[in-house]
Short mmCIF file of C-alpha atoms in Angstrom, two decimals:
data_model
loop_
_atom_site.label_atom_id
_atom_site.label_comp_id
_atom_site.label_asym_id
_atom_site.label_seq_id
_atom_site.Cartn_x
_atom_site.Cartn_y
_atom_site.Cartn_z
CA MET A 2 -62.87 17.32 -4.69
CA GLU A 3 -60.02 15.78 -6.66
CA ILE A 4 -56.68 15.33 -4.97
CA GLU A 5 -53.81 16.33 -7.23
CA GLU A 6 -51.46 13.45 -7.83
CA THR A 7 -47.96 14.08 -6.49
CA LYS A 8 -45.41 14.12 -9.27
CA LYS A 9 -42.76 11.43 -9.07
CA ARG A 10 -39.24 12.47 -8.09
CA TYR A 11 -36.44 10.27 -9.37
CA GLY A 12 -32.77 9.91 -8.57
CA VAL A 13 -30.09 8.25 -10.71
CA GLY A 14 -26.91 6.63 -9.44
CA ILE A 15 -24.08 5.97 -11.91
CA ASP A 16 -20.87 4.03 -11.39
CA THR A 17 -18.17 3.75 -14.03
CA GLY A 18 -16.24 0.54 -13.42
CA GLY A 19 -13.44 -1.20 -15.25
CA THR A 20 -15.83 -3.35 -17.30
CA PHE A 21 -19.32 -1.90 -17.01
CA THR A 22 -20.93 1.46 -16.38
CA ASP A 23 -23.92 0.82 -14.12
CA ALA A 24 -26.94 3.07 -13.71
CA VAL A 25 -29.92 2.77 -11.36
CA LEU A 26 -33.19 4.71 -11.28
CA VAL A 27 -34.69 5.21 -7.82
CA ASP A 28 -37.97 6.74 -6.61
CA LEU A 29 -36.62 9.30 -4.13
CA ASP A 30 -39.76 9.25 -1.99
CA SER A 31 -40.44 5.52 -1.72
CA ARG A 32 -36.75 4.49 -2.15
CA ASP A 33 -37.89 1.81 -4.58
CA VAL A 34 -35.48 0.75 -7.32
CA ILE A 35 -37.32 1.30 -10.60
CA LYS A 36 -34.75 0.19 -13.16
CA THR A 37 -31.11 -0.87 -13.50
CA VAL A 38 -28.89 -1.07 -16.58
CA LYS A 39 -25.35 -2.12 -17.41
CA ARG A 40 -23.43 -0.77 -20.39
CA PRO A 41 -19.81 -1.49 -21.41
CA THR A 42 -17.38 1.11 -20.09
CA THR A 43 -15.83 2.99 -23.02
CA HIS A 44 -12.31 3.57 -21.75
CA TYR A 45 -11.30 5.65 -24.76
CA ASN A 46 -14.16 8.06 -23.94
CA VAL A 47 -15.78 7.55 -20.53
CA GLY A 48 -18.58 9.96 -21.43
CA CYS A 49 -19.92 7.60 -24.11
CA GLY A 50 -20.51 4.79 -21.61
CA VAL A 51 -22.11 7.21 -19.13
CA LEU A 52 -24.39 8.57 -21.86
CA GLU A 53 -25.48 5.08 -22.93
CA ALA A 54 -26.18 4.06 -19.32
CA LEU A 55 -28.11 7.28 -18.68
CA ASP A 56 -30.17 6.86 -21.85
CA GLY A 57 -30.94 3.27 -20.90
CA VAL A 58 -32.08 3.96 -17.36
CA LEU A 59 -34.13 7.05 -18.32
CA SER A 60 -35.94 5.44 -21.24
CA GLY A 61 -39.59 6.41 -20.91
CA ILE A 62 -38.94 8.83 -18.02
CA GLU A 63 -39.60 12.57 -18.26
CA ARG A 64 -36.26 14.28 -17.82
CA ASP A 65 -37.63 17.03 -15.57
CA ALA A 66 -38.73 14.33 -13.09
CA VAL A 67 -35.08 13.53 -12.37
CA ALA A 68 -34.17 15.58 -9.29
CA LYS A 69 -30.71 14.18 -8.48
CA ILE A 70 -27.87 12.33 -10.20
CA ALA A 71 -24.95 10.93 -8.19
CA PHE A 72 -21.69 9.50 -9.49
CA SER A 73 -19.21 7.22 -7.81
CA THR A 74 -15.95 7.36 -9.69
CA THR A 75 -12.57 5.65 -9.72
CA LEU A 76 -10.97 8.46 -11.75
CA ALA A 77 -8.90 9.85 -8.88
CA THR A 78 -7.90 6.40 -7.64
CA ASN A 79 -6.82 5.26 -11.10
CA ALA A 80 -4.98 8.52 -11.81
CA VAL A 81 -2.92 8.10 -8.63
CA ALA A 82 -2.20 4.44 -9.39
CA GLU A 83 -1.20 5.24 -12.98
CA GLY A 84 0.85 8.34 -12.17
CA ARG A 85 -1.40 10.70 -14.14
CA GLY A 86 -2.44 14.24 -13.36
CA ALA A 87 -0.96 17.71 -13.25
CA LYS A 88 2.75 18.38 -12.87
CA VAL A 89 3.15 20.10 -9.50
CA GLY A 90 5.78 22.37 -7.99
CA LEU A 91 5.89 22.32 -4.17
CA LEU A 92 7.09 25.20 -1.96
CA VAL A 93 7.75 24.22 1.69
CA ILE A 94 8.14 27.06 4.19
CA GLY A 95 9.77 26.65 7.59
CA PRO A 96 12.06 24.21 9.43
CA VAL A 97 10.98 20.95 7.78
CA LYS A 98 12.73 17.69 7.02
CA SER A 99 13.05 16.63 3.39
CA LEU A 100 9.77 15.43 1.86
CA ASP A 101 9.47 12.71 -0.77
CA LEU A 102 6.35 13.56 -2.77
CA PRO A 103 5.23 13.04 -6.42
CA VAL A 104 6.16 16.51 -7.67
CA VAL A 105 8.42 18.03 -10.33
CA SER A 106 10.48 19.80 -7.69
CA VAL A 107 10.41 20.78 -3.99
CA ARG A 108 11.79 24.17 -2.91
CA TYR A 109 12.50 24.81 0.79
CA LEU A 110 12.17 28.40 2.03
CA GLY A 111 12.74 30.21 5.30
CA GLY A 112 9.69 31.26 7.30
CA GLY A 113 6.85 29.54 9.15
CA HIS A 114 5.23 29.85 12.57
CA ASP A 115 5.22 28.06 15.92
CA ASN A 116 2.26 26.30 17.53
CA LEU A 117 1.02 29.60 18.97
CA GLY A 118 1.03 31.28 15.57
CA ASN A 119 4.15 33.35 16.24
CA GLN A 120 6.51 33.89 13.31
CA ILE A 121 9.66 31.80 13.55
CA LYS A 122 11.43 33.64 10.77
CA PRO A 123 10.31 36.14 8.11
CA LEU A 124 9.17 34.62 4.84
CA GLU A 125 11.95 34.57 2.24
CA ILE A 126 9.84 36.21 -0.44
CA GLU A 127 12.80 36.59 -2.80
CA ARG A 128 13.23 32.81 -2.70
CA VAL A 129 9.56 32.42 -3.64
CA VAL A 130 10.19 34.60 -6.71
CA GLU A 131 13.29 32.59 -7.64
CA ALA A 132 11.46 29.28 -7.28
CA VAL A 133 8.55 30.36 -9.47
CA GLU A 134 10.86 31.76 -12.17
CA GLU A 135 12.69 28.41 -12.27
CA LEU A 136 9.53 26.27 -12.23
CA LYS A 137 7.50 28.36 -14.68
CA GLY A 138 6.82 26.39 -17.84
CA HIS A 139 7.64 23.10 -16.16
CA VAL A 140 4.60 22.75 -13.88
CA ASP A 141 0.81 22.89 -14.26
CA ALA A 142 0.04 23.83 -10.64
CA TYR A 143 1.66 24.77 -7.35
CA ALA A 144 1.28 23.54 -3.78
CA VAL A 145 2.40 25.59 -0.77
CA ALA A 146 2.91 24.19 2.74
CA ALA A 147 4.20 26.22 5.67
CA SER A 148 4.90 25.05 9.23
CA MET A 149 1.84 25.52 11.49
CA SER A 150 -0.07 27.27 8.71
CA PHE A 151 -3.35 25.90 10.07
CA VAL A 152 -2.74 28.19 13.09
CA ASN A 153 -1.38 31.17 11.14
CA PRO A 154 -1.68 30.94 7.33
CA SER A 155 -0.11 34.32 6.51
CA HIS A 156 3.09 32.97 4.94
CA GLU A 157 1.14 30.56 2.71
CA LEU A 158 -1.22 33.36 1.64
CA VAL A 159 1.64 35.74 0.79
CA ALA A 160 3.50 33.03 -1.15
CA ALA A 161 0.32 32.07 -3.04
CA LYS A 162 -0.30 35.69 -4.02
CA ALA A 163 3.26 36.05 -5.28
CA ILE A 164 2.93 32.86 -7.33
CA GLU A 165 -0.34 34.03 -8.89
CA LEU A 166 1.27 37.33 -9.93
CA LEU A 167 4.29 35.59 -11.48
CA ASP A 168 2.65 32.50 -13.03
CA PRO A 169 -1.17 32.37 -13.27
CA LYS A 170 -1.52 28.65 -12.50
CA PRO A 171 -3.68 27.01 -9.80
CA VAL A 172 -2.21 27.26 -6.30
CA PHE A 173 -3.18 24.94 -3.43
CA CYS A 174 -2.35 26.08 0.12
CA SER A 175 -2.13 23.35 2.74
CA HIS A 176 -4.14 25.27 5.37
CA LEU A 177 -7.13 25.29 3.01
CA VAL A 178 -7.15 21.51 2.60
CA SER A 179 -6.23 20.48 6.17
CA GLY A 180 -6.61 21.96 9.64
CA ARG A 181 -4.36 19.39 11.34
CA SER A 182 -0.76 19.33 12.51
CA GLY A 183 1.79 17.46 10.45
CA ILE A 184 3.28 19.45 7.60
CA GLY A 185 4.23 16.32 5.66
CA GLU A 186 0.64 15.11 5.56
CA ARG A 187 -0.70 18.59 4.79
CA ALA A 188 1.83 19.01 1.97
CA ALA A 189 0.93 15.59 0.53
CA THR A 190 -2.78 16.47 0.69
CA ALA A 191 -2.21 19.80 -1.12
CA VAL A 192 -0.03 18.12 -3.76
CA LEU A 193 -2.61 15.40 -4.47
CA HIS A 194 -5.40 17.97 -4.84
CA ALA A 195 -3.22 19.89 -7.29
CA ARG A 196 -2.31 16.75 -9.25
CA LEU A 197 -5.84 15.44 -9.55
CA MET A 198 -7.72 18.67 -10.21
CA PRO A 199 -7.39 18.51 -14.05
CA VAL A 200 -8.57 14.88 -14.07
CA LEU A 201 -11.75 15.74 -12.17
CA MET A 202 -12.23 19.01 -14.08
CA ASP A 203 -12.24 17.09 -17.36
CA PHE A 204 -14.77 14.62 -15.95
CA VAL A 205 -16.95 17.42 -14.58
CA GLY A 206 -16.84 19.18 -17.95
CA ARG A 207 -18.05 16.01 -19.67
CA LEU A 208 -20.86 15.60 -17.14
CA LYS A 209 -22.02 19.16 -17.67
CA GLY A 210 -21.99 18.57 -21.40
CA LEU A 211 -24.13 15.47 -21.01
CA SER A 212 -26.53 17.35 -18.77
CA SER A 213 -26.93 20.09 -21.34
CA GLU A 214 -27.24 17.69 -24.27
CA LYS A 215 -29.90 15.60 -22.55
CA GLN A 216 -31.73 18.64 -21.11
CA ILE A 217 -31.35 17.40 -17.55
CA VAL A 218 -31.66 20.02 -14.81
CA ALA A 219 -31.11 17.65 -11.88
CA ASP A 220 -28.66 18.38 -9.09
CA MET A 221 -25.46 16.46 -9.83
CA ALA A 222 -23.07 15.24 -7.16
CA ILE A 223 -19.93 13.12 -6.83
CA ILE A 224 -19.35 10.77 -3.88
CA ARG A 225 -16.26 11.42 -1.79
CA GLY A 226 -14.16 8.81 -0.04
CA ASP A 227 -15.70 9.66 3.34
CA ALA A 228 -19.18 8.60 2.07
CA THR A 229 -20.50 12.13 1.62
CA ALA A 230 -21.69 13.84 -1.57
CA VAL A 231 -20.43 17.15 -2.99
CA ASP A 232 -21.43 19.13 -6.05
CA LEU A 233 -19.34 18.96 -9.21
CA GLU A 234 -17.40 22.19 -8.64
CA GLN A 235 -16.41 21.20 -5.09
CA ALA A 236 -15.31 17.80 -6.32
CA ALA A 237 -13.01 19.37 -8.91
CA SER A 238 -11.44 21.84 -6.45
CA ARG A 239 -10.84 19.11 -3.83
CA ALA A 240 -10.22 16.28 -6.24
CA ALA A 241 -8.20 14.03 -3.94
CA GLN A 242 -11.21 13.64 -1.65
CA THR A 243 -12.83 11.47 -4.34
CA VAL A 244 -10.16 8.80 -3.86
CA ALA A 245 -12.10 5.80 -2.45
CA SER A 246 -15.34 7.15 -3.94
CA GLY A 247 -16.28 3.68 -5.22
CA PRO A 248 -15.60 1.80 -1.97
CA ALA A 249 -17.51 4.48 -0.04
CA ALA A 250 -20.62 4.02 -2.20
CA THR A 251 -20.30 0.25 -2.01
CA ALA A 252 -19.91 0.26 1.77
CA TRP A 253 -22.93 2.53 2.24
CA PHE A 254 -25.16 0.29 0.16
CA GLY A 255 -23.85 -2.87 1.81
CA ALA A 256 -24.33 -1.42 5.28
CA GLN A 257 -28.06 -1.08 4.68
CA SER A 258 -28.31 -4.74 3.60
CA VAL A 259 -27.62 -6.58 6.87
CA ASP A 260 -28.96 -6.38 10.42
CA GLU A 261 -25.76 -7.48 12.18
CA GLU A 262 -23.77 -4.90 14.11
CA LYS A 263 -20.71 -5.60 11.95
CA ALA A 264 -20.32 -6.88 8.41
CA LEU A 265 -17.65 -7.12 5.75
CA ILE A 266 -18.53 -5.62 2.36
CA VAL A 267 -16.69 -7.28 -0.53
CA ASP A 268 -17.16 -5.74 -3.98
CA VAL A 269 -15.81 -7.86 -6.84
CA GLY A 270 -15.49 -5.69 -9.91
CA GLY A 271 -13.83 -6.11 -13.25
CA THR A 272 -10.45 -4.71 -12.18
CA THR A 273 -10.25 -4.98 -8.39
CA THR A 274 -11.91 -6.37 -5.30
CA ASP A 275 -12.61 -3.72 -2.64
CA ILE A 276 -13.04 -4.78 1.00
CA THR A 277 -14.62 -2.50 3.63
CA LEU A 278 -15.93 -2.93 7.16
CA VAL A 279 -19.27 -1.50 8.31
CA VAL A 280 -20.36 -1.10 11.94
CA ARG A 281 -23.92 -0.32 13.06
CA GLY A 282 -25.08 0.49 9.56
CA ARG A 283 -22.22 2.84 8.67
CA PRO A 284 -18.85 2.38 6.95
CA VAL A 285 -15.81 2.80 9.20
CA ILE A 286 -14.03 6.06 8.33
CA SER A 287 -10.29 6.62 8.78
CA THR A 288 -10.60 10.05 10.42
CA GLY A 289 -6.87 10.31 11.00
CA GLY A 290 -6.26 10.51 7.25
CA CYS A 291 -5.70 7.73 4.77
CA LEU A 292 -2.76 6.41 2.80
CA ILE A 293 -2.95 7.24 -0.91
CA ASP A 294 -0.32 5.53 -3.05
CA ARG A 295 1.68 4.97 0.18
CA LEU A 296 1.53 8.70 1.01
CA PRO A 297 0.11 9.65 4.44
CA THR A 298 -2.50 12.39 3.93
CA HIS A 299 -5.14 14.30 5.87
CA ILE A 300 -7.92 13.01 3.63
CA ASP A 301 -10.68 11.15 5.45
CA ALA A 302 -11.98 8.04 3.69
CA VAL A 303 -13.59 4.69 4.38
CA GLN A 304 -11.26 2.03 5.70
CA THR A 305 -10.73 -0.13 2.66
CA HIS A 306 -8.36 -2.69 1.25
CA THR A 307 -8.09 -3.23 -2.48
CA VAL A 308 -6.61 -6.25 -4.22
CA GLY A 309 -5.98 -6.42 -7.96
CA ILE A 310 -8.31 -9.34 -8.64
CA GLY A 311 -11.54 -9.05 -10.61
CA GLY A 312 -13.53 -10.63 -13.37
CA ASP A 313 -11.24 -9.07 -16.00
CA SER A 314 -7.85 -9.76 -14.38
CA LEU A 315 -5.26 -11.13 -16.80
CA VAL A 316 -4.49 -14.84 -16.43
CA MET A 317 -0.94 -15.79 -17.36
CA ILE A 318 1.35 -18.80 -17.15
CA ASP A 319 5.01 -18.18 -16.43
CA ARG A 320 7.84 -20.15 -17.99
CA SER A 321 7.90 -22.62 -15.10
CA GLY A 322 4.20 -23.39 -15.57
CA ARG A 323 2.91 -21.45 -12.57
CA LEU A 324 -0.48 -19.78 -12.83
CA LYS A 325 -0.76 -16.03 -12.21
CA ILE A 326 -3.78 -13.72 -12.02
CA GLY A 327 -3.79 -9.90 -11.98
CA PRO A 328 -3.27 -7.16 -11.14
CA ARG A 329 -3.36 -6.11 -14.80
CA ARG A 330 -6.86 -5.65 -16.22
CA VAL A 331 -7.60 -6.75 -19.80
CA GLN A 332 -10.63 -7.18 -22.01
CA PRO A 333 -11.91 -10.79 -21.83
CA LEU A 334 -11.56 -12.94 -24.93
CA ALA A 335 -15.32 -13.43 -24.99
CA MET A 336 -15.93 -9.68 -25.25
CA SER A 337 -13.42 -9.10 -28.05
CA ASN A 338 -14.41 -8.98 -31.69
CA GLY A 339 -11.87 -8.98 -34.49
CA ILE A 340 -9.17 -11.08 -32.82
CA ALA A 341 -7.45 -14.14 -34.24
CA GLY A 342 -8.32 -17.53 -32.75
CA PRO A 343 -6.57 -17.79 -29.35
CA GLU A 344 -5.18 -21.22 -30.22
CA SER A 345 -3.04 -19.55 -32.92
CA TRP A 346 -1.22 -17.05 -30.68
CA MET A 347 -1.69 -17.74 -26.97
CA GLY A 348 1.43 -18.76 -25.05
CA VAL A 349 3.38 -18.20 -21.85
CA GLU A 350 3.83 -14.84 -20.13
CA ASN A 351 3.54 -11.89 -22.56
CA ARG A 352 2.51 -14.24 -25.37
CA SER A 353 -0.92 -14.49 -23.74
CA ARG A 354 -1.83 -10.92 -24.73
CA TYR A 355 -3.49 -9.55 -27.88
CA PHE A 356 -3.98 -5.91 -28.89
CA LEU A 357 -6.41 -3.89 -30.98
CA CYS A 358 -6.93 -0.18 -31.66
CA PRO A 359 -10.06 1.35 -30.11
CA PRO A 360 -12.69 2.62 -32.57
CA ALA A 361 -12.07 6.27 -31.72
CA ASP A 362 -8.40 6.00 -32.73
CA ALA A 363 -8.85 4.22 -36.03
CA GLU A 364 -8.69 7.28 -38.30
CA GLU A 365 -6.00 9.37 -36.62
CA GLU A 366 -2.64 9.77 -38.33
CA SER A 367 0.33 8.08 -36.73
CA ARG A 368 4.04 7.56 -37.26
CA ASP A 369 4.23 4.92 -34.58
CA PRO A 370 4.97 1.47 -36.09
CA VAL A 371 3.18 -0.30 -33.22
CA VAL A 372 0.00 1.74 -33.71
CA ASP A 373 0.20 1.28 -37.49
CA HIS A 374 0.35 -2.50 -37.12
CA LEU A 375 -2.57 -2.52 -34.69
CA ARG A 376 -4.69 -0.49 -37.10
CA LYS A 377 -4.29 -3.20 -39.72
CA GLY A 378 -6.40 -5.52 -37.63
CA GLY A 379 -4.61 -6.08 -34.35
CA ALA A 380 -1.83 -8.44 -33.37
CA ALA A 381 -0.68 -10.76 -30.62
CA PHE A 382 2.29 -9.71 -28.49
CA GLY A 383 4.75 -12.08 -30.14
CA GLU A 384 3.70 -11.13 -33.67
CA LEU A 385 3.81 -7.44 -32.80
CA ALA A 386 7.37 -7.69 -31.45
CA SER A 387 8.49 -9.23 -34.72
CA LEU A 388 6.60 -6.78 -36.96
CA ALA A 389 7.76 -3.69 -35.07
CA ALA A 390 11.34 -5.00 -34.74
CA MET A 391 11.38 -4.31 -31.00
CA SER A 392 12.61 -6.21 -27.98
CA GLU A 393 9.90 -7.64 -25.73
CA LEU A 394 10.88 -5.22 -22.95
CA SER A 395 10.66 -2.16 -25.23
CA LEU A 396 7.38 -3.36 -26.71
CA ASP A 397 5.92 -4.01 -23.27
CA ARG A 398 6.71 -0.44 -22.20
CA ARG A 399 5.31 1.01 -25.42
CA ILE A 400 2.13 -1.03 -25.13
CA GLU A 401 1.65 0.14 -21.53
CA GLU A 402 1.85 3.75 -22.76
CA LEU A 403 -0.66 3.11 -25.56
CA VAL A 404 -3.12 1.37 -23.23
CA PHE A 405 -2.75 4.22 -20.75
CA GLN A 406 -3.36 6.77 -23.54
CA LYS A 407 -6.43 4.78 -24.65
CA LYS A 408 -4.77 4.11 -28.02
CA ALA A 409 -4.72 0.34 -27.61
CA VAL A 410 -7.07 -2.27 -26.16
CA GLU A 411 -5.37 -5.15 -24.33
CA ILE A 412 -7.06 -8.55 -24.53
CA GLY A 413 -6.42 -11.81 -22.70
CA PHE A 414 -7.85 -14.76 -20.81
CA THR A 415 -9.63 -13.79 -17.58
CA PRO A 416 -11.70 -15.35 -14.76
CA THR A 417 -14.74 -14.22 -16.77
CA ASP A 418 -13.52 -16.44 -19.60
CA ALA A 419 -12.93 -19.31 -17.16
CA PHE A 420 -16.55 -19.13 -15.98
CA ASN A 421 -17.68 -18.91 -19.60
CA ALA A 422 -15.70 -22.00 -20.57
CA LEU A 423 -17.05 -23.89 -17.53
CA GLY A 424 -20.61 -23.10 -18.58
CA ARG A 425 -21.29 -21.03 -15.43
CA LEU A 426 -21.61 -17.80 -17.37
CA ASP A 427 -22.93 -16.88 -20.80
CA ILE A 428 -21.45 -13.61 -21.91
CA GLY A 429 -20.10 -12.51 -25.28
CA ASP A 430 -18.71 -15.35 -27.41
CA PRO A 431 -18.08 -18.42 -25.19
CA THR A 432 -16.25 -20.20 -28.01
CA LYS A 433 -13.36 -17.74 -27.65
CA SER A 434 -13.21 -18.41 -23.92
CA THR A 435 -13.17 -22.15 -24.55
CA ALA A 436 -10.42 -21.83 -27.18
CA GLY A 437 -8.30 -19.70 -24.84
CA ALA A 438 -8.76 -22.16 -21.99
CA GLY A 439 -7.69 -25.03 -24.23
CA ALA A 440 -4.56 -23.21 -25.41
CA LEU A 441 -3.40 -22.31 -21.90
CA ALA A 442 -4.35 -25.69 -20.43
CA LYS A 443 -2.14 -27.38 -23.02
CA LEU A 444 0.86 -25.47 -21.66
CA ARG A 445 0.25 -27.05 -18.24
CA ASN A 446 -0.66 -30.52 -19.54
CA GLN A 447 -4.18 -30.14 -18.15
CA SER A 448 -7.68 -30.45 -19.45
CA ALA A 449 -9.39 -27.15 -20.20
CA GLU A 450 -11.87 -27.81 -17.40
CA ALA A 451 -9.14 -28.46 -14.81
CA PHE A 452 -7.28 -25.34 -15.90
CA CYS A 453 -10.40 -23.17 -15.53
CA GLU A 454 -11.08 -24.62 -12.08
CA ASP A 455 -7.50 -23.71 -11.08
CA VAL A 456 -8.08 -20.13 -12.28
CA VAL A 457 -11.25 -19.84 -10.20
CA HIS A 458 -9.63 -21.36 -7.09
CA LEU A 459 -6.60 -19.05 -7.31
CA ALA A 460 -8.82 -15.98 -7.64
CA GLN A 461 -10.84 -17.10 -4.62
CA LYS A 462 -7.69 -17.72 -2.58
CA LYS A 463 -6.32 -14.26 -3.37
CA ILE A 464 -9.59 -12.66 -2.25
CA SER A 465 -9.64 -14.80 0.93
CA ASP A 466 -6.07 -13.82 1.77
CA ALA A 467 -6.84 -10.14 1.18
CA ILE A 468 -9.82 -10.31 3.56
CA VAL A 469 -7.72 -11.92 6.29
CA ALA A 470 -4.92 -9.37 5.80
CA PHE A 471 -7.38 -6.47 6.04
CA LEU A 472 -9.08 -7.72 9.21
CA PHE A 473 -5.77 -8.73 10.78
CA VAL A 474 -4.51 -5.15 10.56
CA ILE A 475 -7.79 -3.74 11.94
CA GLN A 476 -7.82 -6.27 14.81
CA THR A 477 -4.13 -6.09 15.79
CA GLY A 478 -2.76 -2.91 14.25
CA ARG A 479 0.04 -4.99 12.70
CA GLU A 480 0.86 -5.81 9.12
CA THR A 481 0.68 -9.48 8.21
CA ALA A 482 3.81 -9.42 6.02
CA SER A 483 4.49 -12.99 4.89
CA PHE A 484 2.20 -14.64 7.44
CA PRO A 485 0.56 -17.78 6.00
CA PHE A 486 -3.14 -17.31 5.29
CA SER A 487 -6.25 -19.40 4.75
CA GLU A 488 -5.72 -23.10 4.06
CA GLU A 489 -1.97 -22.62 3.61
CA LYS A 490 -0.49 -26.02 4.53
CA LEU A 491 3.15 -26.12 5.58
CA SER A 492 5.33 -29.07 6.50
CA LEU A 493 5.07 -28.56 10.27
CA PHE A 494 1.68 -26.87 10.79
CA SER A 495 -1.37 -25.54 8.99
CA VAL A 496 -3.30 -22.33 9.50
CA SER A 497 -6.93 -21.42 8.88
CA PHE A 498 -9.14 -18.49 9.83
CA LYS A 499 -12.81 -18.21 10.77
CA LEU A 500 -14.57 -14.87 10.45
CA ASP A 501 -17.03 -13.72 13.09
CA VAL A 502 -18.73 -11.30 10.68
CA PRO A 503 -20.85 -12.06 7.60
CA ILE A 504 -19.74 -11.12 4.09
CA VAL A 505 -22.01 -8.96 1.94
CA GLY A 506 -21.21 -9.73 -1.68
CA LEU A 507 -21.48 -6.99 -4.31
CA GLY A 508 -20.42 -6.65 -7.93
CA ALA A 509 -21.08 -8.51 -11.14
CA ALA A 510 -18.70 -11.40 -10.38
CA ALA A 511 -19.54 -11.71 -6.67
CA ASP A 512 -22.01 -14.59 -6.90
CA ARG A 513 -19.45 -16.76 -8.71
CA LEU A 514 -16.40 -16.07 -6.57
CA LEU A 515 -17.55 -15.21 -3.06
CA PRO A 516 -19.62 -18.24 -1.91
CA GLU A 517 -16.48 -20.38 -1.82
CA VAL A 518 -14.54 -17.51 -0.19
CA ALA A 519 -17.13 -17.38 2.60
CA ASN A 520 -16.94 -21.16 2.94
CA ARG A 521 -13.14 -21.04 3.25
CA LEU A 522 -13.44 -18.40 5.99
CA GLY A 523 -16.23 -20.16 7.89
CA THR A 524 -18.83 -17.43 7.54
CA ARG A 525 -22.04 -16.80 5.64
CA ILE A 526 -22.51 -14.79 2.47
CA VAL A 527 -25.35 -12.34 1.79
CA PHE A 528 -26.33 -11.12 -1.68
CA PRO A 529 -28.78 -8.23 -1.27
CA PRO A 530 -31.23 -7.29 -4.03
CA HIS A 531 -29.44 -5.44 -6.85
CA TYR A 532 -26.04 -6.52 -5.50
CA ASP A 533 -24.61 -6.43 -9.03
CA VAL A 534 -25.16 -2.63 -9.23
CA GLY A 535 -24.61 -1.90 -5.53
CA ASN A 536 -22.00 0.79 -6.19
CA ALA A 537 -24.35 2.90 -8.32
CA LEU A 538 -27.19 2.35 -5.85
CA GLY A 539 -24.96 3.35 -2.94
CA ALA A 540 -24.06 6.58 -4.75
CA ILE A 541 -27.65 7.78 -5.05
CA MET A 542 -28.41 6.57 -1.51
CA ILE A 543 -25.63 8.77 -0.13
CA ALA A 544 -26.56 11.77 -2.28
CA SER A 545 -30.23 11.60 -1.27
CA SER A 546 -29.57 10.77 2.38
CA LYS A 547 -30.94 13.16 4.97
CA GLY A 548 -27.87 12.44 7.06
#
């Protein structure tokens, strides 16, 4: 009697990072990693990079064998950092102090309840009508927060119904997104959900389109900041919960990679380095709510600290000759086709930046002189200021807008280029990295090799300091402020730190930057198998976990 062979069941994890979109194919039954791919992230159209990564990892695989696809995403995090998202009107009901939140306007109304659910004062429904009539046409969504609404939500529900009748826009009530006391935190949580919903809805729409185009019927999920997975619709309706999605996936993967009770997970990406702590095989979750863009919320997420240092951080020299790295992310010289030789344009501060138009924008009409000049083949910052007849300050602001709108690609020297020029990496066109290193080294009267070593050492020091700052707060509950960190030598004393936990290194640049970081901090470094795609692997591990 023949035994029927069990059909393989596959899962795919996808992570869209600042430089690469990673995808991993996993056998869901054996947990074996079958295949991994990296594709350049297409910032002007994220879906293109996702599609290329998905095609690469599923090459030769029957699509109906894919049972689950999980995404870790930085969309919400980046949108908060960049000030993007919906324009929100906030209605606050009850005796509340003034709130400072990222909204178009806050309107304070009479009403609310006490801690037993008893009405303090009737809801001023006429004020609700007035507020909506004034905000209509100026906002994309509304948030409503009433005192003690998690005990008695009636005033929020009445206000929401009135808003929907007057202006059919999305309404987020605070009692639906938080069941905790603290109206400021509940209001902030509702506002962030409202702001980020269109960002996640656009992403979800693209994912559904890809699924249909590629005839994939797999369950699709997005990882939340508390290291749990939700389906696409839930992710869009509670968008702010995907803040810290990437660190959550990274921490989950890293936690499975060491046997120690505690370990520090350090993920070095293209744009940032994320630091998380895991205890007994699980990431530590901030169950009291996390800070998002300095706003206290009721959103649970992994305890994480992010520093703006990565493989693609911009390296600059200021006018006094000091070296600076990050937090701005740029495209490395080595990865940039169509640019002039760096030795012809690279200089101090803003003069170390070059700009091109992305392919998708090349044919669109424009009346913007900056865009028009870029479409003629790109230009360095100094040349562009002269051609567009703009001050450096005005040009810098305009360029920031164009980069944000995905209408310009910013290029510069990065730690990736430093490793390229030192011969420790072979990516793209190393001759451009070497030329850039030579041009910047000349400004500091150094050899190109010495300059590149300084870049690497500064990046490592910034990561070391960030690790110490993160653990110092966890250990003591106090901010470090201007406290001197690792190997900082002063005239009267010196300070150094030794970690009592190992570091698990993840990310494409981890093996080049973290060994020396671990050495500085007196601990050992672990690079688990597939550490360079750990975020994508963590995503599918969470989504397929049995709990």
